């Protein structure tokens, strides 16, 4: 355990608080900076791109505003807690609007399921598809609640720094079907195949294959019903701006265009970072919000025991993402804020993506229309969209420089023939992000969208720890560490720091 001798700050001299450097300004890094600032550290956040946010950066183009990554907020209390740590209220800076329905799931035949937090409405939707499954749905939601109470509320912010900690929860994991896949758990309760799809797709939101992601992720269904699904007015980028304001209000610094080349290690402990331009920044502790594989494989030069280059090469990565951002000169009021457009295959498509690493001719899509809630994200009379397709990560060997435009055209053709008639004539602005961009921009291992795949053997103790196993004074947050991807996951990874990083306000 790191022990810091904290000196009282001289109000008229330099800031004498212990210095914490945070590498990366994704939500995990920003939340970590705030928590460290609240516990007496002087914090510097280093971001290699030209704006903070990481995967949650913002694209502004031709009068349209596009959130690049996360689009929904669940468990908003995790954000509210960060504002409270700074003596402020979140609503002073960011307005969250509840979504109703959460999503509309559209099947290939045009039939759709309105997925919401309204219990009576959900029972009615289930009955409309399969009356015999209403009781099974209720039992599944009771199971989801039990899993959420253990997997998220009790363990989501608990560090797993020892095998013993993992063994202590093993009985709970077995009792709650953590050894089964999400799909298998859902299938125990629900018989209709379309409803099995509706209640098992959630792992895809955090980079997992529903047919092998641990059944512990069934907790997401209850988490959404308990705390709702929300949208930040102005886009998710408003949350990034708000968090950056909190950091600066604590006396912290955020530096963009600061490319960290390596973490400096002396005597087995992190002592700061070296930037690509040669600048050296000393620190008492270092927190990496970079991809965990990049942290161990590059920033530490592979000089680690547990997360060696060989082990990283054997690890299973989450899928890649193809994202098309586009704006139209007309509005589509019949399209919901969040839609999931299912293709003709479910299990077989996921096998192509995760196992064969094959870019299939068909796809399933997540369509986001933020202007359904906030018209100011587009010029008057226009709509902003992004559509996301899960695709193989770069281990599939696809040449996205060649494939991106034909793939975009196939998606556009599908959308025009289904939910966005007249799209080709209405299109006024466009840009794409591919797995290659995830690798180039975010230094994501294999260009994956969410870091390590969330299977049981890569969860909790089996995942990179929040406190480095190899280097003292080095800590990890974000999607690639415990508890995992998604906004609740990365915010909880920062929450873990309260348990593993010494409080700088306590004098030695």
Tab-separated table of C-alpha atoms in Angstrom:
chain	number	residue	atom	x	y	z
A	1	UNK	CA	0.000	0.000	0.000
A	2	UNK	CA	1.293	3.458	-0.954
A	3	UNK	CA	1.837	5.821	1.974
A	4	UNK	CA	1.995	9.527	1.241
A	5	UNK	CA	3.363	12.197	3.505
A	6	UNK	CA	0.990	15.070	2.868
A	7	UNK	CA	2.100	18.585	3.631
A	8	UNK	CA	-0.351	21.424	4.222
A	9	UNK	CA	-0.849	23.481	1.078
A	10	UNK	CA	0.711	26.950	1.153
A	11	UNK	CA	-2.039	29.235	-0.094
A	12	UNK	CA	0.504	31.751	-1.339
A	13	UNK	CA	2.955	29.284	-2.883
A	14	UNK	CA	2.878	26.353	-5.287
A	15	UNK	CA	0.283	23.641	-4.880
A	16	UNK	CA	1.956	21.153	-2.524
A	17	UNK	CA	-0.704	18.441	-2.777
A	18	UNK	CA	0.511	15.011	-3.939
A	19	UNK	CA	0.347	14.835	-7.728
A	20	UNK	CA	-1.794	12.306	-9.606
A	21	UNK	CA	-1.488	11.930	-13.376
A	22	UNK	CA	-4.469	10.440	-15.227
A	23	UNK	CA	-3.760	9.076	-18.718
A	24	UNK	CA	-6.835	9.483	-20.907
A	25	UNK	CA	-10.010	11.506	-20.525
A	26	UNK	CA	-12.745	8.974	-21.151
A	27	UNK	CA	-15.508	8.822	-18.564
A	28	UNK	CA	-13.399	6.498	-16.407
A	29	UNK	CA	-10.456	8.918	-16.427
A	30	UNK	CA	-12.587	12.003	-15.767
A	31	UNK	CA	-14.422	10.281	-12.906
A	32	UNK	CA	-11.090	9.115	-11.466
A	33	UNK	CA	-9.707	12.654	-11.610
A	34	UNK	CA	-12.692	14.016	-9.687
A	35	UNK	CA	-12.493	11.329	-7.030
A	36	UNK	CA	-8.755	11.884	-6.593
A	37	UNK	CA	-9.249	15.648	-6.436
A	38	UNK	CA	-11.873	15.190	-3.726
A	39	UNK	CA	-9.362	13.094	-1.735
A	40	UNK	CA	-6.615	15.695	-1.706
A	41	UNK	CA	-4.649	15.164	-4.921
A	42	UNK	CA	-3.491	17.722	-7.441
A	43	UNK	CA	-4.609	16.109	-10.682
A	44	UNK	CA	-3.359	16.414	-14.251
A	45	UNK	CA	-5.378	14.678	-16.973
A	46	UNK	CA	-3.446	13.953	-20.188
A	47	UNK	CA	-5.424	13.417	-23.400
A	48	UNK	CA	-3.664	12.654	-26.707
A	49	UNK	CA	-6.598	13.818	-28.879
A	50	UNK	CA	-7.665	17.416	-29.440
A	51	UNK	CA	-10.678	17.240	-27.118
A	52	UNK	CA	-11.557	15.409	-23.900
A	53	UNK	CA	-14.008	12.521	-23.739
A	54	UNK	CA	-12.190	9.620	-25.364
A	55	UNK	CA	-14.816	7.458	-27.039
A	56	UNK	CA	-17.353	10.031	-25.822
A	57	UNK	CA	-15.872	12.841	-27.918
A	58	UNK	CA	-18.142	14.968	-30.090
A	59	UNK	CA	-18.203	15.415	-33.863
A	60	UNK	CA	-19.540	18.749	-35.139
A	61	UNK	CA	-20.112	18.917	-38.853
A	62	UNK	CA	-22.250	21.105	-41.151
A	63	UNK	CA	-24.354	22.378	-38.251
A	64	UNK	CA	-24.973	18.890	-36.814
A	65	UNK	CA	-23.733	17.615	-33.433
A	66	UNK	CA	-22.954	13.906	-33.141
A	67	UNK	CA	-22.024	12.085	-29.948
A	68	UNK	CA	-19.237	9.788	-31.101
A	69	UNK	CA	-19.807	7.030	-28.577
A	70	UNK	CA	-22.137	6.506	-25.578
A	71	UNK	CA	-25.654	7.774	-26.151
A	72	UNK	CA	-27.601	6.622	-23.082
A	73	UNK	CA	-27.180	7.154	-19.354
A	74	UNK	CA	-28.161	4.423	-16.916
A	75	UNK	CA	-27.524	4.510	-13.156
A	76	UNK	CA	-27.406	8.342	-13.218
A	77	UNK	CA	-26.669	8.395	-9.476
A	78	UNK	CA	-23.062	7.527	-10.344
A	79	UNK	CA	-22.764	10.856	-12.158
A	80	UNK	CA	-24.713	12.713	-9.475
A	81	UNK	CA	-22.256	11.448	-6.859
A	82	UNK	CA	-19.355	13.066	-8.746
A	83	UNK	CA	-21.091	16.435	-8.654
A	84	UNK	CA	-21.808	16.015	-4.924
A	85	UNK	CA	-18.129	15.332	-4.264
A	86	UNK	CA	-17.492	18.816	-5.627
A	87	UNK	CA	-20.262	20.422	-3.584
A	88	UNK	CA	-22.494	20.900	-6.600
A	89	UNK	CA	-25.699	19.488	-8.069
A	90	UNK	CA	-25.602	17.798	-11.453
A	91	UNK	CA	-28.810	19.437	-12.670
A	92	UNK	CA	-27.039	22.797	-12.482
A	93	UNK	CA	-24.889	21.743	-15.443
A	94	UNK	CA	-26.606	18.840	-17.216
A	95	UNK	CA	-30.272	18.057	-17.809
A	96	UNK	CA	-31.115	14.362	-18.070
A	97	UNK	CA	-34.336	13.361	-19.820
A	98	UNK	CA	-35.862	9.902	-19.233
A	99	UNK	CA	-36.474	7.830	-22.360
A	100	UNK	CA	-39.861	6.234	-22.937
A	101	UNK	CA	-39.607	3.687	-24.394
A	102	UNK	CA	-35.972	2.859	-23.681
A	103	UNK	CA	-35.619	1.232	-27.109
A	104	UNK	CA	-37.824	0.040	-29.914
A	105	UNK	CA	-36.637	-3.332	-31.175
A	106	UNK	CA	-37.692	-3.959	-34.765
A	107	UNK	CA	-37.554	-7.404	-36.288
A	108	UNK	CA	-36.952	-8.206	-39.936
A	109	UNK	CA	-40.663	-8.692	-40.634
A	110	UNK	CA	-41.415	-5.161	-39.394
A	111	UNK	CA	-42.897	-6.229	-36.054
A	112	UNK	CA	-41.496	-4.206	-33.139
A	113	UNK	CA	-41.235	-4.459	-29.367
A	114	UNK	CA	-41.374	-1.276	-27.253
A	115	UNK	CA	-38.887	-1.929	-24.421
A	116	UNK	CA	-39.545	0.328	-21.432
A	117	UNK	CA	-39.449	0.586	-17.663
A	118	UNK	CA	-43.244	0.530	-17.368
A	119	UNK	CA	-44.105	-2.802	-15.770
A	120	UNK	CA	-47.680	-2.991	-17.043
A	121	UNK	CA	-46.667	-1.927	-20.548
A	122	UNK	CA	-43.881	-4.527	-20.609
A	123	UNK	CA	-46.243	-7.306	-19.528
A	124	UNK	CA	-48.607	-6.250	-22.304
A	125	UNK	CA	-45.808	-6.234	-24.890
A	126	UNK	CA	-44.668	-9.700	-23.821
A	127	UNK	CA	-48.272	-10.965	-23.963
A	128	UNK	CA	-48.678	-9.504	-27.453
A	129	UNK	CA	-45.763	-11.628	-28.655
A	130	UNK	CA	-46.358	-14.728	-26.501
A	131	UNK	CA	-49.048	-14.855	-23.783
A	132	UNK	CA	-47.527	-18.037	-22.391
A	133	UNK	CA	-44.284	-16.174	-21.560
A	134	UNK	CA	-45.685	-13.453	-19.272
A	135	UNK	CA	-45.080	-15.509	-16.129
A	136	UNK	CA	-41.609	-16.469	-17.326
A	137	UNK	CA	-40.838	-12.802	-18.019
A	138	UNK	CA	-41.804	-11.878	-14.460
A	139	UNK	CA	-39.569	-14.652	-13.108
A	140	UNK	CA	-36.705	-13.473	-15.300
A	141	UNK	CA	-37.033	-9.914	-14.000
A	142	UNK	CA	-37.015	-11.216	-10.412
A	143	UNK	CA	-33.816	-13.094	-11.264
A	144	UNK	CA	-32.353	-9.966	-12.866
A	145	UNK	CA	-33.103	-7.994	-9.698
A	146	UNK	CA	-31.335	-10.567	-7.545
A	147	UNK	CA	-28.295	-10.538	-9.842
A	148	UNK	CA	-28.216	-6.726	-9.880
A	149	UNK	CA	-28.264	-6.514	-6.096
A	150	UNK	CA	-25.183	-8.724	-5.898
A	151	UNK	CA	-23.317	-8.096	-9.144
A	152	UNK	CA	-23.802	-4.334	-9.385
A	153	UNK	CA	-24.951	-2.838	-6.094
A	154	UNK	CA	-22.791	-5.000	-3.817
A	155	UNK	CA	-19.766	-5.881	-5.952
A	156	UNK	CA	-19.633	-3.340	-8.791
A	157	UNK	CA	-17.267	-1.007	-6.914
A	158	UNK	CA	-15.398	-3.656	-4.885
A	159	UNK	CA	-11.794	-4.377	-5.945
A	160	UNK	CA	-10.867	-7.957	-6.769
A	161	UNK	CA	-7.200	-7.857	-5.852
A	162	UNK	CA	-6.831	-11.460	-4.693
A	163	UNK	CA	-7.942	-14.949	-5.606
A	164	UNK	CA	-9.577	-15.120	-2.182
A	165	UNK	CA	-11.899	-12.253	-3.075
A	166	UNK	CA	-12.996	-14.162	-6.167
A	167	UNK	CA	-13.475	-17.406	-4.250
A	168	UNK	CA	-15.669	-15.637	-1.710
A	169	UNK	CA	-18.171	-14.667	-4.401
A	170	UNK	CA	-17.997	-17.984	-6.268
A	171	UNK	CA	-21.101	-19.395	-4.498
A	172	UNK	CA	-23.069	-16.276	-5.472
A	173	UNK	CA	-21.857	-16.565	-9.074
A	174	UNK	CA	-23.044	-20.162	-9.253
A	175	UNK	CA	-26.351	-19.413	-7.535
A	176	UNK	CA	-27.010	-16.545	-9.932
A	177	UNK	CA	-25.984	-18.543	-13.030
A	178	UNK	CA	-22.812	-16.564	-13.646
A	179	UNK	CA	-21.344	-19.700	-15.244
A	180	UNK	CA	-24.137	-19.755	-17.868
A	181	UNK	CA	-24.484	-17.388	-20.813
A	182	UNK	CA	-27.000	-14.554	-20.779
A	183	UNK	CA	-28.956	-16.207	-23.579
A	184	UNK	CA	-29.069	-19.538	-21.716
A	185	UNK	CA	-30.384	-17.825	-18.597
A	186	UNK	CA	-33.076	-15.977	-20.552
A	187	UNK	CA	-34.048	-19.215	-22.343
A	188	UNK	CA	-34.682	-20.872	-18.968
A	189	UNK	CA	-37.539	-18.433	-18.382
A	190	UNK	CA	-38.816	-17.478	-21.851
A	191	UNK	CA	-39.780	-19.732	-24.761
A	192	UNK	CA	-40.539	-17.376	-27.656
A	193	UNK	CA	-37.413	-16.895	-29.764
A	194	UNK	CA	-38.056	-13.231	-30.510
A	195	UNK	CA	-38.547	-12.504	-26.795
A	196	UNK	CA	-35.347	-14.378	-26.042
A	197	UNK	CA	-33.635	-11.922	-28.380
A	198	UNK	CA	-35.311	-8.933	-26.689
A	199	UNK	CA	-34.115	-9.930	-23.231
A	200	UNK	CA	-30.661	-11.215	-24.148
A	201	UNK	CA	-29.213	-8.513	-26.441
A	202	UNK	CA	-27.927	-6.288	-23.612
A	203	UNK	CA	-24.352	-7.691	-23.486
A	204	UNK	CA	-23.819	-6.254	-26.967
A	205	UNK	CA	-24.035	-2.809	-25.364
A	206	UNK	CA	-20.839	-3.611	-23.429
A	207	UNK	CA	-19.006	-5.621	-26.078
A	208	UNK	CA	-20.244	-9.113	-25.223
A	209	UNK	CA	-21.764	-11.976	-27.163
A	210	UNK	CA	-25.090	-12.885	-25.487
A	211	UNK	CA	-24.380	-16.554	-26.223
A	212	UNK	CA	-21.222	-16.578	-24.076
A	213	UNK	CA	-21.246	-13.434	-21.897
A	214	UNK	CA	-21.592	-14.398	-18.251
A	215	UNK	CA	-25.156	-14.644	-16.987
A	216	UNK	CA	-24.199	-12.037	-14.368
A	217	UNK	CA	-24.903	-9.457	-17.068
A	218	UNK	CA	-28.593	-10.312	-16.843
A	219	UNK	CA	-28.455	-7.594	-14.173
A	220	UNK	CA	-28.739	-4.930	-16.887
A	221	UNK	CA	-32.474	-5.526	-17.342
A	222	UNK	CA	-33.202	-4.651	-13.712
A	223	UNK	CA	-30.625	-1.854	-13.628
A	224	UNK	CA	-32.479	-0.128	-16.476
A	225	UNK	CA	-35.894	-0.663	-14.914
A	226	UNK	CA	-34.702	0.516	-11.492
A	227	UNK	CA	-32.902	3.715	-12.540
A	228	UNK	CA	-34.192	4.302	-16.050
A	229	UNK	CA	-32.545	5.091	-19.380
A	230	UNK	CA	-31.762	8.774	-19.894
A	231	UNK	CA	-30.431	11.170	-22.504
A	232	UNK	CA	-28.355	14.237	-21.700
A	233	UNK	CA	-29.805	17.312	-23.385
A	234	UNK	CA	-27.167	18.739	-25.689
A	235	UNK	CA	-25.732	15.247	-26.103
A	236	UNK	CA	-23.405	13.098	-24.036
A	237	UNK	CA	-20.699	15.666	-24.700
A	238	UNK	CA	-22.456	17.894	-22.162
A	239	UNK	CA	-21.568	15.338	-19.496
A	240	UNK	CA	-17.932	15.484	-20.600
A	241	UNK	CA	-17.983	19.287	-20.408
A	242	UNK	CA	-19.587	19.157	-16.973
A	243	UNK	CA	-17.020	16.725	-15.588
A	244	UNK	CA	-14.160	18.786	-17.021
A	245	UNK	CA	-15.604	21.832	-15.280
A	246	UNK	CA	-15.640	19.952	-11.971
A	247	UNK	CA	-11.983	18.949	-12.387
A	248	UNK	CA	-10.920	22.511	-13.114
A	249	UNK	CA	-12.988	23.709	-10.153
A	250	UNK	CA	-10.920	21.408	-7.928
A	251	UNK	CA	-7.724	22.993	-9.216
A	252	UNK	CA	-7.005	20.145	-11.638
A	253	UNK	CA	-5.588	20.487	-15.149
A	254	UNK	CA	-6.711	18.903	-18.426
A	255	UNK	CA	-4.151	18.889	-21.234
A	256	UNK	CA	-5.228	17.870	-24.738
A	257	UNK	CA	-2.688	16.950	-27.395
A	258	UNK	CA	-0.564	15.332	-24.660
A	259	UNK	CA	0.519	11.949	-26.018
A	260	UNK	CA	1.889	9.679	-23.281
A	261	UNK	CA	4.686	7.464	-24.644
A	262	UNK	CA	5.461	5.503	-21.487
A	263	UNK	CA	4.851	5.231	-17.784
A	264	UNK	CA	8.072	5.853	-15.881
A	265	UNK	CA	8.892	3.088	-13.395
A	266	UNK	CA	11.658	3.215	-10.806
A	267	UNK	CA	12.217	0.576	-8.167
A	268	UNK	CA	9.038	-1.235	-9.194
A	269	UNK	CA	6.836	1.838	-8.725
A	270	UNK	CA	5.289	4.322	-11.148
A	271	UNK	CA	6.952	7.732	-10.761
A	272	UNK	CA	5.316	9.662	-13.588
A	273	UNK	CA	4.998	9.625	-17.367
A	274	UNK	CA	7.052	10.578	-20.394
A	275	UNK	CA	5.305	12.275	-23.318
A	276	UNK	CA	6.028	11.566	-26.969
A	277	UNK	CA	7.595	15.032	-27.326
A	278	UNK	CA	10.134	14.218	-24.606
A	279	UNK	CA	8.492	16.039	-21.703
A	280	UNK	CA	8.673	14.221	-18.386
A	281	UNK	CA	5.900	14.676	-15.809
A	282	UNK	CA	6.602	13.364	-12.276
A	283	UNK	CA	3.731	11.996	-10.210
A	284	UNK	CA	3.077	10.337	-6.866
A	285	UNK	CA	0.508	8.042	-8.502
A	286	UNK	CA	-0.457	7.284	-12.103
A	287	UNK	CA	-3.950	6.266	-13.193
A	288	UNK	CA	-4.352	4.847	-16.696
A	289	UNK	CA	-7.655	5.203	-18.501
A	290	UNK	CA	-5.979	3.955	-21.669
A	291	UNK	CA	-6.938	0.551	-23.055
A	292	UNK	CA	-5.614	-1.952	-20.495
A	293	UNK	CA	-3.814	-3.955	-23.197
A	294	UNK	CA	-2.121	-0.751	-24.409
A	295	UNK	CA	-1.212	0.181	-20.837
A	296	UNK	CA	0.555	-3.110	-20.196
A	297	UNK	CA	1.786	-3.858	-23.705
A	298	UNK	CA	3.042	-0.386	-24.692
A	299	UNK	CA	3.083	2.166	-21.876
A	300	UNK	CA	4.894	-0.318	-19.628
A	301	UNK	CA	6.818	-1.808	-22.539
A	302	UNK	CA	5.452	-5.286	-21.861
A	303	UNK	CA	7.617	-5.533	-18.742
A	304	UNK	CA	4.951	-7.180	-16.615
A	305	UNK	CA	4.445	-10.686	-15.291
A	306	UNK	CA	0.704	-11.267	-15.327
A	307	UNK	CA	-0.273	-9.262	-18.419
A	308	UNK	CA	2.573	-10.284	-20.689
A	309	UNK	CA	2.454	-9.867	-24.465
A	310	UNK	CA	1.771	-13.586	-24.750
A	311	UNK	CA	-1.192	-13.440	-22.405
A	312	UNK	CA	-2.620	-10.365	-24.121
A	313	UNK	CA	-2.353	-12.148	-27.464
A	314	UNK	CA	-4.396	-15.049	-26.050
A	315	UNK	CA	-7.063	-12.808	-24.501
A	316	UNK	CA	-10.475	-12.506	-26.164
A	317	UNK	CA	-11.294	-8.976	-27.287
A	318	UNK	CA	-14.754	-7.504	-27.746
A	319	UNK	CA	-16.140	-6.980	-31.228
A	320	UNK	CA	-15.382	-4.021	-33.450
A	321	UNK	CA	-17.828	-1.240	-34.262
A	322	UNK	CA	-18.758	0.396	-37.542
A	323	UNK	CA	-20.486	3.712	-36.882
A	324	UNK	CA	-22.036	5.961	-39.523
A	325	UNK	CA	-22.952	9.505	-38.456
A	326	UNK	CA	-25.287	11.318	-40.822
A	327	UNK	CA	-27.711	14.189	-41.049
A	328	UNK	CA	-30.822	14.668	-43.155
A	329	UNK	CA	-32.486	17.788	-44.523
A	330	UNK	CA	-35.860	16.442	-43.435
A	331	UNK	CA	-37.205	14.985	-40.191
A	332	UNK	CA	-38.359	11.429	-39.508
A	333	UNK	CA	-40.836	11.846	-36.631
A	334	UNK	CA	-41.940	8.196	-36.808
A	335	UNK	CA	-38.437	7.008	-35.824
A	336	UNK	CA	-37.802	6.614	-32.077
A	337	UNK	CA	-34.805	8.055	-30.246
A	338	UNK	CA	-33.314	4.552	-29.844
A	339	UNK	CA	-34.059	1.708	-32.253
A	340	UNK	CA	-32.504	-1.720	-32.572
A	341	UNK	CA	-33.007	-3.172	-36.030
A	342	UNK	CA	-32.581	-6.937	-35.964
A	343	UNK	CA	-31.349	-8.713	-39.059
A	344	UNK	CA	-32.435	-12.149	-40.306
A	345	UNK	CA	-29.914	-13.997	-38.080
A	346	UNK	CA	-29.095	-13.681	-34.391
A	347	UNK	CA	-26.866	-16.514	-33.160
A	348	UNK	CA	-25.234	-17.150	-36.564
A	349	UNK	CA	-24.435	-13.465	-37.106
A	350	UNK	CA	-22.773	-13.265	-33.702
A	351	UNK	CA	-20.750	-16.375	-34.526
A	352	UNK	CA	-19.545	-14.610	-37.678
A	353	UNK	CA	-18.557	-11.525	-35.691
A	354	UNK	CA	-17.018	-13.061	-32.569
A	355	UNK	CA	-15.771	-16.482	-33.686
A	356	UNK	CA	-15.153	-16.491	-37.428
A	357	UNK	CA	-14.185	-12.785	-37.519
A	358	UNK	CA	-16.105	-12.685	-40.803
A	359	UNK	CA	-17.808	-9.557	-42.153
A	360	UNK	CA	-21.201	-10.935	-43.122
A	361	UNK	CA	-23.527	-9.649	-45.819
A	362	UNK	CA	-26.320	-9.137	-43.265
A	363	UNK	CA	-26.235	-7.104	-40.064
A	364	UNK	CA	-28.163	-5.958	-37.021
A	365	UNK	CA	-28.092	-2.238	-36.260
A	366	UNK	CA	-28.497	0.257	-33.440
A	367	UNK	CA	-30.070	3.458	-34.798
A	368	UNK	CA	-29.823	6.615	-32.702
A	369	UNK	CA	-31.931	9.695	-33.512
A	370	UNK	CA	-31.037	12.227	-30.767
A	371	UNK	CA	-33.044	14.994	-32.422
A	372	UNK	CA	-36.159	13.066	-31.433
A	373	UNK	CA	-35.455	14.487	-27.957
A	374	UNK	CA	-33.198	17.487	-28.604
A	375	UNK	CA	-33.884	19.208	-31.961
A	376	UNK	CA	-31.012	21.661	-31.338
A	377	UNK	CA	-28.499	18.967	-32.290
A	378	UNK	CA	-29.331	19.619	-35.958
A	379	UNK	CA	-30.259	22.658	-38.070
A	380	UNK	CA	-33.983	23.574	-38.130
A	381	UNK	CA	-36.076	21.008	-39.966
A	382	UNK	CA	-33.248	18.451	-39.966
A	383	UNK	CA	-32.469	15.224	-38.110
A	384	UNK	CA	-29.177	13.896	-36.759
A	385	UNK	CA	-28.507	10.151	-36.665
A	386	UNK	CA	-25.894	7.605	-35.955
A	387	UNK	CA	-26.180	3.964	-36.848
A	388	UNK	CA	-23.893	1.356	-35.322
A	389	UNK	CA	-23.173	-2.140	-36.631
A	390	UNK	CA	-21.255	-4.721	-34.573
A	391	UNK	CA	-18.479	-6.077	-36.802
A	392	UNK	CA	-15.347	-8.222	-36.344
A	393	UNK	CA	-12.425	-6.572	-34.607
A	394	UNK	CA	-9.146	-6.172	-36.490
A	395	UNK	CA	-8.191	-9.794	-35.829
A	396	UNK	CA	-10.477	-10.484	-38.798
A	397	UNK	CA	-8.003	-8.790	-41.129
A	398	UNK	CA	-10.591	-6.604	-42.881
A	399	UNK	CA	-9.202	-3.672	-44.881
A	400	UNK	CA	-11.520	-0.923	-43.715
A	401	UNK	CA	-9.941	1.681	-46.005
A	402	UNK	CA	-11.412	-0.371	-48.860
A	403	UNK	CA	-14.541	-1.741	-47.180
A	404	UNK	CA	-15.896	1.277	-45.285
A	405	UNK	CA	-17.745	3.031	-48.103
A	406	UNK	CA	-19.346	-0.100	-49.651
A	407	UNK	CA	-20.431	-1.208	-46.168
A	408	UNK	CA	-21.886	2.233	-45.437
A	409	UNK	CA	-23.810	2.090	-48.707
A	410	UNK	CA	-25.269	-1.310	-47.821
A	411	UNK	CA	-26.461	0.061	-44.473
A	412	UNK	CA	-27.913	3.155	-46.152
A	413	UNK	CA	-29.771	0.973	-48.669
A	414	UNK	CA	-31.226	-1.120	-45.853
A	415	UNK	CA	-32.310	1.938	-43.855
A	416	UNK	CA	-33.899	3.547	-46.896
A	417	UNK	CA	-35.884	0.401	-47.569
A	418	UNK	CA	-37.090	0.055	-43.983
A	419	UNK	CA	-37.321	2.976	-41.525
A	420	UNK	CA	-35.820	5.967	-43.414
A	421	UNK	CA	-37.588	6.243	-46.781
A	422	UNK	CA	-36.045	8.812	-49.122
A	423	UNK	CA	-32.740	8.760	-47.232
A	424	UNK	CA	-30.520	9.050	-50.311
A	425	UNK	CA	-32.196	12.309	-51.357
A	426	UNK	CA	-32.355	13.674	-47.786
A	427	UNK	CA	-28.719	13.036	-46.860
A	428	UNK	CA	-26.697	16.234	-46.287
A	429	UNK	CA	-23.704	15.233	-44.127
A	430	UNK	CA	-21.883	11.987	-43.418
A	431	UNK	CA	-18.847	10.482	-41.678
A	432	UNK	CA	-17.846	6.988	-40.543
A	433	UNK	CA	-15.759	5.370	-37.816
A	434	UNK	CA	-14.353	1.855	-38.263
A	435	UNK	CA	-12.395	-0.574	-36.071
A	436	UNK	CA	-9.254	0.836	-37.679
A	437	UNK	CA	-10.193	4.267	-36.329
A	438	UNK	CA	-10.656	2.758	-32.855
A	439	UNK	CA	-7.104	1.442	-33.139
A	440	UNK	CA	-5.648	4.663	-34.531
A	441	UNK	CA	-7.536	7.202	-32.417
A	442	UNK	CA	-8.069	5.375	-29.113
A	443	UNK	CA	-5.124	2.937	-29.321
A	444	UNK	CA	-7.642	0.146	-28.776
A	445	UNK	CA	-6.113	-3.346	-28.917
A	446	UNK	CA	-7.319	-5.062	-32.119
A	447	UNK	CA	-9.549	-2.046	-32.737
A	448	UNK	CA	-12.125	-3.493	-30.333
A	449	UNK	CA	-14.955	-1.268	-29.227
A	450	UNK	CA	-15.013	-2.245	-25.547
A	451	UNK	CA	-11.660	-3.781	-24.568
A	452	UNK	CA	-11.646	-7.355	-23.262
A	453	UNK	CA	-14.718	-9.451	-24.032
A	454	UNK	CA	-16.927	-9.800	-20.905
A	455	UNK	CA	-16.810	-13.569	-20.438
A	456	UNK	CA	-16.582	-15.171	-16.989
A	457	UNK	CA	-12.876	-15.993	-17.375
A	458	UNK	CA	-12.185	-12.306	-18.086
A	459	UNK	CA	-14.322	-10.832	-15.324
A	460	UNK	CA	-13.671	-9.674	-11.734
A	461	UNK	CA	-10.326	-11.128	-10.530
A	462	UNK	CA	-9.610	-12.503	-14.008
A	463	UNK	CA	-9.758	-9.003	-15.486
A	464	UNK	CA	-6.865	-6.477	-15.218
A	465	UNK	CA	-7.031	-5.191	-11.646
A	466	UNK	CA	-7.773	-1.592	-10.708
A	467	UNK	CA	-4.542	-1.597	-8.734
A	468	UNK	CA	-1.755	-2.910	-10.942
A	469	UNK	CA	-0.477	-6.324	-9.943
A	470	UNK	CA	3.009	-5.531	-11.252
A	471	UNK	CA	3.718	-1.848	-10.631
A	472	UNK	CA	3.186	0.001	-7.347
A	473	UNK	CA	1.405	3.372	-7.472
A	474	UNK	CA	-0.193	2.457	-10.822
A	475	UNK	CA	-3.971	2.139	-11.084
A	476	UNK	CA	-6.316	1.320	-13.978
A	477	UNK	CA	-9.826	2.512	-14.776
A	478	UNK	CA	-12.114	2.219	-17.774
A	479	UNK	CA	-13.679	-0.504	-19.903
A	480	UNK	CA	-10.615	-2.765	-19.896
A	481	UNK	CA	-10.499	-3.241	-16.142
A	482	UNK	CA	-12.962	-4.301	-13.413
A	483	UNK	CA	-15.960	-4.174	-13.550
A	484	UNK	CA	-16.086	-3.587	-17.338
A	485	UNK	CA	-17.528	-1.496	-20.146
A	486	UNK	CA	-20.611	0.719	-20.311
A	487	UNK	CA	-21.094	3.968	-18.408
A	488	UNK	CA	-22.022	2.274	-15.094
A	489	UNK	CA	-18.979	0.011	-15.454
A	490	UNK	CA	-16.382	2.670	-16.180
A	491	UNK	CA	-17.769	5.026	-13.520
A	492	UNK	CA	-17.678	2.156	-11.023
A	493	UNK	CA	-14.053	1.429	-11.956
A	494	UNK	CA	-13.210	4.954	-10.797
A	495	UNK	CA	-15.267	4.383	-7.662
A	496	UNK	CA	-13.008	1.422	-6.852
A	497	UNK	CA	-10.126	3.870	-6.456
A	498	UNK	CA	-11.651	5.041	-3.184
A	499	UNK	CA	-10.744	1.583	-1.823
A	500	UNK	CA	-7.264	1.122	-3.302
A	501	UNK	CA	-5.705	4.607	-3.525
A	502	UNK	CA	-4.583	6.253	-0.260
A	503	UNK	CA	-6.417	9.387	0.829
A	504	UNK	CA	-3.954	12.272	0.344
A	505	UNK	CA	-5.722	14.285	3.022
A	506	UNK	CA	-4.541	11.842	5.702
A	507	UNK	CA	-1.130	12.898	6.934
A	508	UNK	CA	1.469	10.202	7.369
